[in-house]
């Protein structure tokens, strides 16, 4: 029987240079998509998947992330006094009482693999999840991490969320080689970080959701710097594959690459179109820009 996964790591130490100057003094993970910061979508997906310990790997100038998930007594008192009940509830329920937030500093920007390794003292040798908040995933009824955990619970192996990308973009992702097992699930045979299209084992790209066994830390500790002179999670997974099976799962849902301005704008438009209060007004506005929009 597999043990339940309750710990999730959010690597949020990156500088976010692609969004400068917006991210000069504010973390990229705090960029809002409509009315919630990106990191809150990631946390909601983790809570929906049953996570109880949220482990944030942070760095300097990321304090507002911790503030966002902390109680703001002054704000709550003010909302209470003004009778703004709905808003009060919105800010109070961001993190339920039975869930804890843990913040660990990554002292140097040594890469995603190193960031994940920083969680070792809290995770220990248990299996755990990783969510990269840049990849915003609308999984519809079942969040992407919940889908992955379902596969892990059934099969008992680590699982990576993957999606097909165009061949020219393989150099932006971890790319897997794999053998199909059954619907949406395949067994990973190979994984390479950001290969050139001609060297890529396929066009199946790893997106920012992972379920990993605790022994990945051992491999991370022994992983030399790789692509971009950084310690790559992908390289540690490649070593793990020599002794352990890992699965890839083509998740259901839509991913927005919110690490890029275009992906971020696409997410903003589509989440606004689905937003309870904004949907109708925003659609009418878009129709004035593009009269053929249905
Ligand atoms: C990271 C990982 C890469 C993965 C990608 C998903 O890359 O290293 O393997 O495919 O996230 O978004 P980054 O986007 O941080 O360069």
Tab-separated table of C-alpha atoms and ligand atoms in Angstrom:
chain	number	residue	atom	x	y	z
A	1	UNK	CA	0.000	0.000	0.000
A	2	UNK	CA	1.311	3.476	-0.800
A	3	UNK	CA	1.480	5.997	2.005
A	4	UNK	CA	-0.684	9.108	1.592
A	5	UNK	CA	1.117	12.128	0.266
A	6	UNK	CA	0.548	15.161	2.439
A	7	UNK	CA	3.600	17.369	1.791
A	8	UNK	CA	3.984	19.671	-1.156
A	9	UNK	CA	6.953	21.826	-2.111
A	10	UNK	CA	6.572	25.151	-3.905
A	11	UNK	CA	9.908	26.351	-5.283
A	12	UNK	CA	9.375	30.126	-5.276
A	13	UNK	CA	12.895	31.478	-4.935
A	14	UNK	CA	13.404	32.490	-8.597
A	15	UNK	CA	13.993	36.096	-9.579
A	16	UNK	CA	11.263	36.431	-12.199
A	17	UNK	CA	13.409	38.483	-14.556
A	18	UNK	CA	11.012	37.910	-17.462
A	19	UNK	CA	8.465	40.182	-15.783
A	20	UNK	CA	10.727	43.052	-14.822
A	21	UNK	CA	10.095	45.769	-13.822
A	22	UNK	CA	6.835	44.352	-12.340
A	23	UNK	CA	8.855	41.854	-10.300
A	24	UNK	CA	11.595	44.194	-9.091
A	25	UNK	CA	10.248	44.470	-5.545
A	26	UNK	CA	7.418	41.947	-5.652
A	27	UNK	CA	7.655	38.181	-6.268
A	28	UNK	CA	6.449	36.900	-9.644
A	29	UNK	CA	4.345	34.364	-7.747
A	30	UNK	CA	2.309	37.276	-6.369
A	31	UNK	CA	1.272	38.473	-9.851
A	32	UNK	CA	-2.521	38.293	-9.850
A	33	UNK	CA	-4.571	36.382	-12.393
A	34	UNK	CA	-7.814	38.365	-12.115
A	35	UNK	CA	-8.079	38.596	-8.306
A	36	UNK	CA	-5.788	35.929	-6.878
A	37	UNK	CA	-2.009	35.716	-6.956
A	38	UNK	CA	-0.515	32.821	-8.932
A	39	UNK	CA	0.779	31.186	-5.759
A	40	UNK	CA	-2.740	31.021	-4.339
A	41	UNK	CA	-3.970	29.034	-7.344
A	42	UNK	CA	-1.079	26.616	-6.725
A	43	UNK	CA	-1.953	26.351	-3.030
A	44	UNK	CA	-5.641	25.768	-3.822
A	45	UNK	CA	-4.674	22.941	-6.189
A	46	UNK	CA	-2.520	21.422	-3.426
A	47	UNK	CA	-5.296	21.688	-0.814
A	48	UNK	CA	-7.756	20.117	-3.257
A	49	UNK	CA	-5.313	17.190	-3.553
A	50	UNK	CA	-5.288	16.729	0.246
A	51	UNK	CA	-1.930	18.342	1.071
A	52	UNK	CA	-1.469	19.284	4.739
A	53	UNK	CA	2.057	20.737	4.820
A	54	UNK	CA	2.846	23.496	2.368
A	55	UNK	CA	6.608	23.963	2.066
A	56	UNK	CA	7.696	27.155	0.323
A	57	UNK	CA	11.300	27.448	-0.827
A	58	UNK	CA	11.871	31.186	-0.802
A	59	UNK	CA	14.646	33.750	-1.094
A	60	UNK	CA	15.164	37.441	-0.368
A	61	UNK	CA	12.327	39.774	-1.437
A	62	UNK	CA	9.722	36.989	-1.151
A	63	UNK	CA	8.295	38.039	2.214
A	64	UNK	CA	4.936	38.973	0.768
A	65	UNK	CA	4.307	35.279	-0.006
A	66	UNK	CA	4.526	34.431	3.713
A	67	UNK	CA	2.403	37.488	4.524
A	68	UNK	CA	-0.237	36.382	2.032
A	69	UNK	CA	-0.746	33.036	3.771
A	70	UNK	CA	-0.578	34.485	7.283
A	71	UNK	CA	-3.421	35.950	9.320
A	72	UNK	CA	-3.824	39.709	8.903
A	73	UNK	CA	-5.593	40.659	12.147
A	74	UNK	CA	-5.775	44.366	11.312
A	75	UNK	CA	-7.407	43.751	7.918
A	76	UNK	CA	-9.826	41.217	9.414
A	77	UNK	CA	-10.874	43.630	12.189
A	78	UNK	CA	-11.464	46.366	9.618
A	79	UNK	CA	-13.567	44.121	7.339
A	80	UNK	CA	-15.539	42.894	10.363
A	81	UNK	CA	-16.219	46.426	11.521
A	82	UNK	CA	-17.401	47.491	8.063
A	83	UNK	CA	-19.680	44.450	7.845
A	84	UNK	CA	-17.876	43.068	4.777
A	85	UNK	CA	-18.622	39.446	5.615
A	86	UNK	CA	-17.945	37.862	2.223
A	87	UNK	CA	-14.543	39.528	1.912
A	88	UNK	CA	-13.701	38.606	5.494
A	89	UNK	CA	-14.444	34.976	4.734
A	90	UNK	CA	-12.394	35.169	1.535
A	91	UNK	CA	-9.269	36.289	3.384
A	92	UNK	CA	-9.821	33.959	6.345
A	93	UNK	CA	-10.212	30.762	4.360
A	94	UNK	CA	-7.052	31.061	2.216
A	95	UNK	CA	-5.340	28.374	4.337
A	96	UNK	CA	-7.505	26.073	6.531
A	97	UNK	CA	-6.533	25.666	10.209
A	98	UNK	CA	-5.415	22.053	9.822
A	99	UNK	CA	-2.815	22.980	7.175
A	100	UNK	CA	0.620	24.336	8.028
A	101	UNK	CA	2.886	26.597	5.998
A	102	UNK	CA	6.643	26.152	6.281
A	103	UNK	CA	9.158	28.561	4.769
A	104	UNK	CA	12.710	27.537	3.934
A	105	UNK	CA	15.256	29.872	2.401
A	106	UNK	CA	17.270	28.814	-0.622
A	107	UNK	CA	20.485	30.694	0.098
A	108	UNK	CA	21.776	30.716	-3.494
A	109	UNK	CA	19.975	30.446	-6.857
A	110	UNK	CA	21.461	27.056	-7.756
A	111	UNK	CA	18.482	25.744	-9.706
A	112	UNK	CA	15.217	23.842	-9.323
A	113	UNK	CA	16.932	20.654	-8.137
A	114	UNK	CA	18.724	22.537	-5.402
A	115	UNK	CA	15.498	24.329	-4.403
A	116	UNK	CA	13.714	20.988	-3.989
A	117	UNK	CA	16.682	19.613	-2.027
A	118	UNK	CA	16.226	22.497	0.461
A	119	UNK	CA	12.941	20.788	1.520
A	120	UNK	CA	14.714	17.617	2.650
A	121	UNK	CA	14.810	18.468	6.401
A	122	UNK	CA	11.016	18.786	6.407
A	123	UNK	CA	10.078	16.039	3.943
A	124	UNK	CA	12.491	13.347	5.152
A	125	UNK	CA	12.166	10.077	3.240
A	126	UNK	CA	8.442	10.303	2.478
A	127	UNK	CA	6.994	10.668	-1.006
A	128	UNK	CA	5.978	14.253	-1.688
A	129	UNK	CA	4.600	16.553	-4.357
A	130	UNK	CA	6.110	19.546	-6.125
A	131	UNK	CA	4.129	22.345	-7.775
A	132	UNK	CA	5.731	25.046	-9.914
A	133	UNK	CA	3.297	27.979	-9.610
A	134	UNK	CA	4.379	29.434	-13.007
A	135	UNK	CA	2.475	26.609	-14.629
A	136	UNK	CA	-1.124	27.512	-13.892
A	137	UNK	CA	-3.308	24.496	-14.633
A	138	UNK	CA	-7.064	24.572	-14.902
A	139	UNK	CA	-7.935	20.924	-14.357
A	140	UNK	CA	-11.684	21.583	-14.303
A	141	UNK	CA	-13.427	19.325	-11.776
A	142	UNK	CA	-10.257	17.556	-10.672
A	143	UNK	CA	-7.070	19.558	-10.169
A	144	UNK	CA	-3.895	18.363	-11.883
A	145	UNK	CA	-2.126	17.347	-8.648
A	146	UNK	CA	-5.181	15.387	-7.519
A	147	UNK	CA	-5.105	13.510	-10.839
A	148	UNK	CA	-1.396	12.717	-10.325
A	149	UNK	CA	-1.933	11.543	-6.753
A	150	UNK	CA	-4.698	9.261	-8.034
A	151	UNK	CA	-2.219	7.603	-10.427
A	152	UNK	CA	0.380	7.349	-7.639
A	153	UNK	CA	-2.115	5.726	-5.283
A	154	UNK	CA	-3.103	3.171	-7.921
A	155	UNK	CA	0.347	2.358	-9.269
A	156	UNK	CA	2.663	3.121	-6.340
A	157	UNK	CA	5.354	4.949	-8.354
A	158	UNK	CA	6.464	8.540	-8.715
A	159	UNK	CA	4.485	10.417	-11.393
A	160	UNK	CA	5.217	13.464	-13.539
A	161	UNK	CA	2.558	15.516	-15.324
A	162	UNK	CA	3.347	15.817	-19.028
A	163	UNK	CA	1.857	17.407	-22.108
A	164	UNK	CA	2.708	17.430	-25.808
A	165	UNK	CA	4.519	20.537	-27.004
A	166	UNK	CA	5.544	21.578	-30.499
A	167	UNK	CA	8.941	20.135	-31.441
A	168	UNK	CA	10.560	23.618	-31.631
A	169	UNK	CA	9.837	24.165	-27.925
A	170	UNK	CA	11.523	21.078	-26.478
A	171	UNK	CA	14.442	23.279	-25.420
A	172	UNK	CA	12.202	24.990	-22.847
A	173	UNK	CA	11.247	21.851	-20.903
A	174	UNK	CA	12.268	18.589	-19.352
A	175	UNK	CA	11.404	16.072	-22.103
A	176	UNK	CA	10.700	12.391	-21.542
A	177	UNK	CA	11.030	9.226	-23.561
A	178	UNK	CA	8.352	6.715	-22.546
A	179	UNK	CA	6.438	3.532	-23.277
A	180	UNK	CA	2.640	3.747	-23.117
A	181	UNK	CA	1.018	1.623	-20.400
A	182	UNK	CA	-2.665	2.564	-20.534
A	183	UNK	CA	-4.914	5.588	-20.960
A	184	UNK	CA	-2.776	8.735	-20.423
A	185	UNK	CA	-0.160	6.802	-18.393
A	186	UNK	CA	3.254	5.751	-19.673
A	187	UNK	CA	6.447	4.418	-18.128
A	188	UNK	CA	9.323	6.859	-18.386
A	189	UNK	CA	12.431	5.415	-20.038
A	190	UNK	CA	14.435	8.589	-20.364
A	191	UNK	CA	14.338	12.254	-19.318
A	192	UNK	CA	16.454	15.163	-20.550
A	193	UNK	CA	16.464	18.808	-19.495
A	194	UNK	CA	15.834	21.295	-22.303
A	195	UNK	CA	17.096	19.251	-25.261
A	196	UNK	CA	17.392	20.780	-28.734
A	197	UNK	CA	14.519	19.534	-30.954
A	198	UNK	CA	16.853	17.178	-32.845
A	199	UNK	CA	18.048	15.559	-29.586
A	200	UNK	CA	14.664	15.339	-27.830
A	201	UNK	CA	13.454	11.787	-27.074
A	202	UNK	CA	9.842	12.886	-27.841
A	203	UNK	CA	7.663	15.979	-27.672
A	204	UNK	CA	6.232	15.074	-24.248
A	205	UNK	CA	7.197	17.868	-21.875
A	206	UNK	CA	7.204	17.769	-18.083
A	207	UNK	CA	5.003	20.527	-16.708
A	208	UNK	CA	5.284	21.812	-13.176
A	209	UNK	CA	3.672	18.956	-11.212
A	210	UNK	CA	5.643	16.078	-9.717
A	211	UNK	CA	5.006	13.254	-7.247
A	212	UNK	CA	8.426	12.050	-6.131
A	213	UNK	CA	9.778	9.404	-3.761
A	214	UNK	CA	11.833	10.692	-0.802
A	215	UNK	CA	14.913	8.966	-2.180
A	216	UNK	CA	15.131	11.686	-4.860
A	217	UNK	CA	16.967	13.762	-2.224
A	218	UNK	CA	19.842	11.298	-2.250
A	219	UNK	CA	20.179	11.736	-6.008
A	220	UNK	CA	19.821	15.520	-5.785
A	221	UNK	CA	22.680	15.623	-3.292
A	222	UNK	CA	24.866	13.887	-5.849
A	223	UNK	CA	23.715	15.743	-8.978
A	224	UNK	CA	26.349	17.998	-10.554
A	225	UNK	CA	25.361	21.249	-12.227
A	226	UNK	CA	23.679	20.634	-15.586
A	227	UNK	CA	21.744	22.762	-18.104
A	228	UNK	CA	22.124	26.489	-17.411
A	229	UNK	CA	24.869	25.642	-14.875
A	230	UNK	CA	22.144	24.750	-12.375
A	231	UNK	CA	21.362	21.653	-10.321
A	232	UNK	CA	18.485	20.192	-12.299
A	233	UNK	CA	15.623	18.163	-10.835
A	234	UNK	CA	15.406	16.464	-14.246
A	235	UNK	CA	18.988	15.136	-13.929
A	236	UNK	CA	18.273	13.642	-10.489
A	237	UNK	CA	15.125	11.986	-11.885
A	238	UNK	CA	17.234	10.568	-14.754
A	239	UNK	CA	19.548	8.920	-12.198
A	240	UNK	CA	16.606	7.666	-10.127
A	241	UNK	CA	15.260	5.970	-13.278
A	242	UNK	CA	18.263	3.632	-13.296
A	243	UNK	CA	16.925	1.912	-10.176
A	244	UNK	CA	13.241	2.916	-9.888
A	245	UNK	CA	10.206	3.134	-12.155
A	246	UNK	CA	8.581	6.500	-12.764
A	247	UNK	CA	5.368	7.194	-14.625
A	248	UNK	CA	4.270	10.057	-16.853
A	249	UNK	CA	0.658	11.154	-16.894
A	250	UNK	CA	-0.940	13.272	-19.626
A	251	UNK	CA	-3.137	15.344	-17.351
A	252	UNK	CA	-6.667	16.496	-18.168
A	253	UNK	CA	-7.028	20.251	-18.274
A	254	UNK	CA	-5.376	23.324	-19.702
A	255	UNK	CA	-1.984	24.718	-18.748
A	256	UNK	CA	-0.985	28.347	-18.971
A	257	UNK	CA	2.707	29.161	-18.966
A	258	UNK	CA	2.511	32.121	-16.600
A	259	UNK	CA	6.308	32.371	-16.638
A	260	UNK	CA	5.836	34.067	-20.030
A	261	UNK	CA	3.937	37.289	-20.644
A	262	UNK	CA	1.832	35.737	-23.396
A	263	UNK	CA	0.811	32.732	-21.281
A	264	UNK	CA	0.045	35.045	-18.369
A	265	UNK	CA	-2.225	37.190	-20.559
A	266	UNK	CA	-3.986	34.109	-21.925
A	267	UNK	CA	-4.641	32.922	-18.364
A	268	UNK	CA	-5.920	36.363	-17.373
A	269	UNK	CA	-8.387	36.493	-20.263
A	270	UNK	CA	-9.661	32.931	-19.808
A	271	UNK	CA	-9.961	33.100	-16.009
A	272	UNK	CA	-11.806	36.425	-16.345
A	273	UNK	CA	-14.212	34.792	-18.814
A	274	UNK	CA	-14.911	32.076	-16.216
A	275	UNK	CA	-15.120	34.453	-13.254
A	276	UNK	CA	-18.515	34.535	-11.508
A	277	UNK	CA	-18.808	38.319	-11.277
A	278	UNK	CA	-16.799	39.378	-14.323
A	279	UNK	CA	-17.674	36.894	-17.006
A	280	UNK	CA	-20.657	38.679	-18.629
A	281	UNK	CA	-19.239	42.192	-18.558
A	282	UNK	CA	-15.823	41.062	-19.738
A	283	UNK	CA	-17.303	39.056	-22.599
A	284	UNK	CA	-19.329	42.078	-23.754
A	285	UNK	CA	-16.156	44.157	-23.641
A	286	UNK	CA	-14.204	41.576	-25.673
A	287	UNK	CA	-17.049	41.515	-28.219
A	288	UNK	CA	-16.591	45.254	-28.775
A	289	UNK	CA	-12.950	44.516	-29.638
A	290	UNK	CA	-13.715	41.456	-31.691
A	291	UNK	CA	-17.347	41.474	-32.929
A	292	UNK	CA	-17.196	37.883	-34.260
A	293	UNK	CA	-16.598	36.490	-30.757
A	294	UNK	CA	-19.551	34.274	-29.785
B	1	LIG	C1	11.400	23.738	-15.099
B	1	LIG	C2	11.994	22.334	-15.205
B	1	LIG	C3	11.595	21.694	-16.541
B	1	LIG	C4	10.079	21.707	-16.685
B	1	LIG	C5	9.548	23.140	-16.542
B	1	LIG	C6	8.019	23.141	-16.511
B	1	LIG	O1	12.026	24.553	-16.045
B	1	LIG	O2	13.392	22.405	-15.075
B	1	LIG	O3	12.078	20.376	-16.603
B	1	LIG	O4	9.712	21.169	-17.942
B	1	LIG	O5	9.999	23.727	-15.300
B	1	LIG	O6	7.518	24.430	-16.481
B	1	LIG	P1	11.969	26.169	-15.970
B	1	LIG	O7	10.664	26.558	-16.569
B	1	LIG	O8	12.072	26.541	-14.534
B	1	LIG	O9	13.128	26.650	-16.793
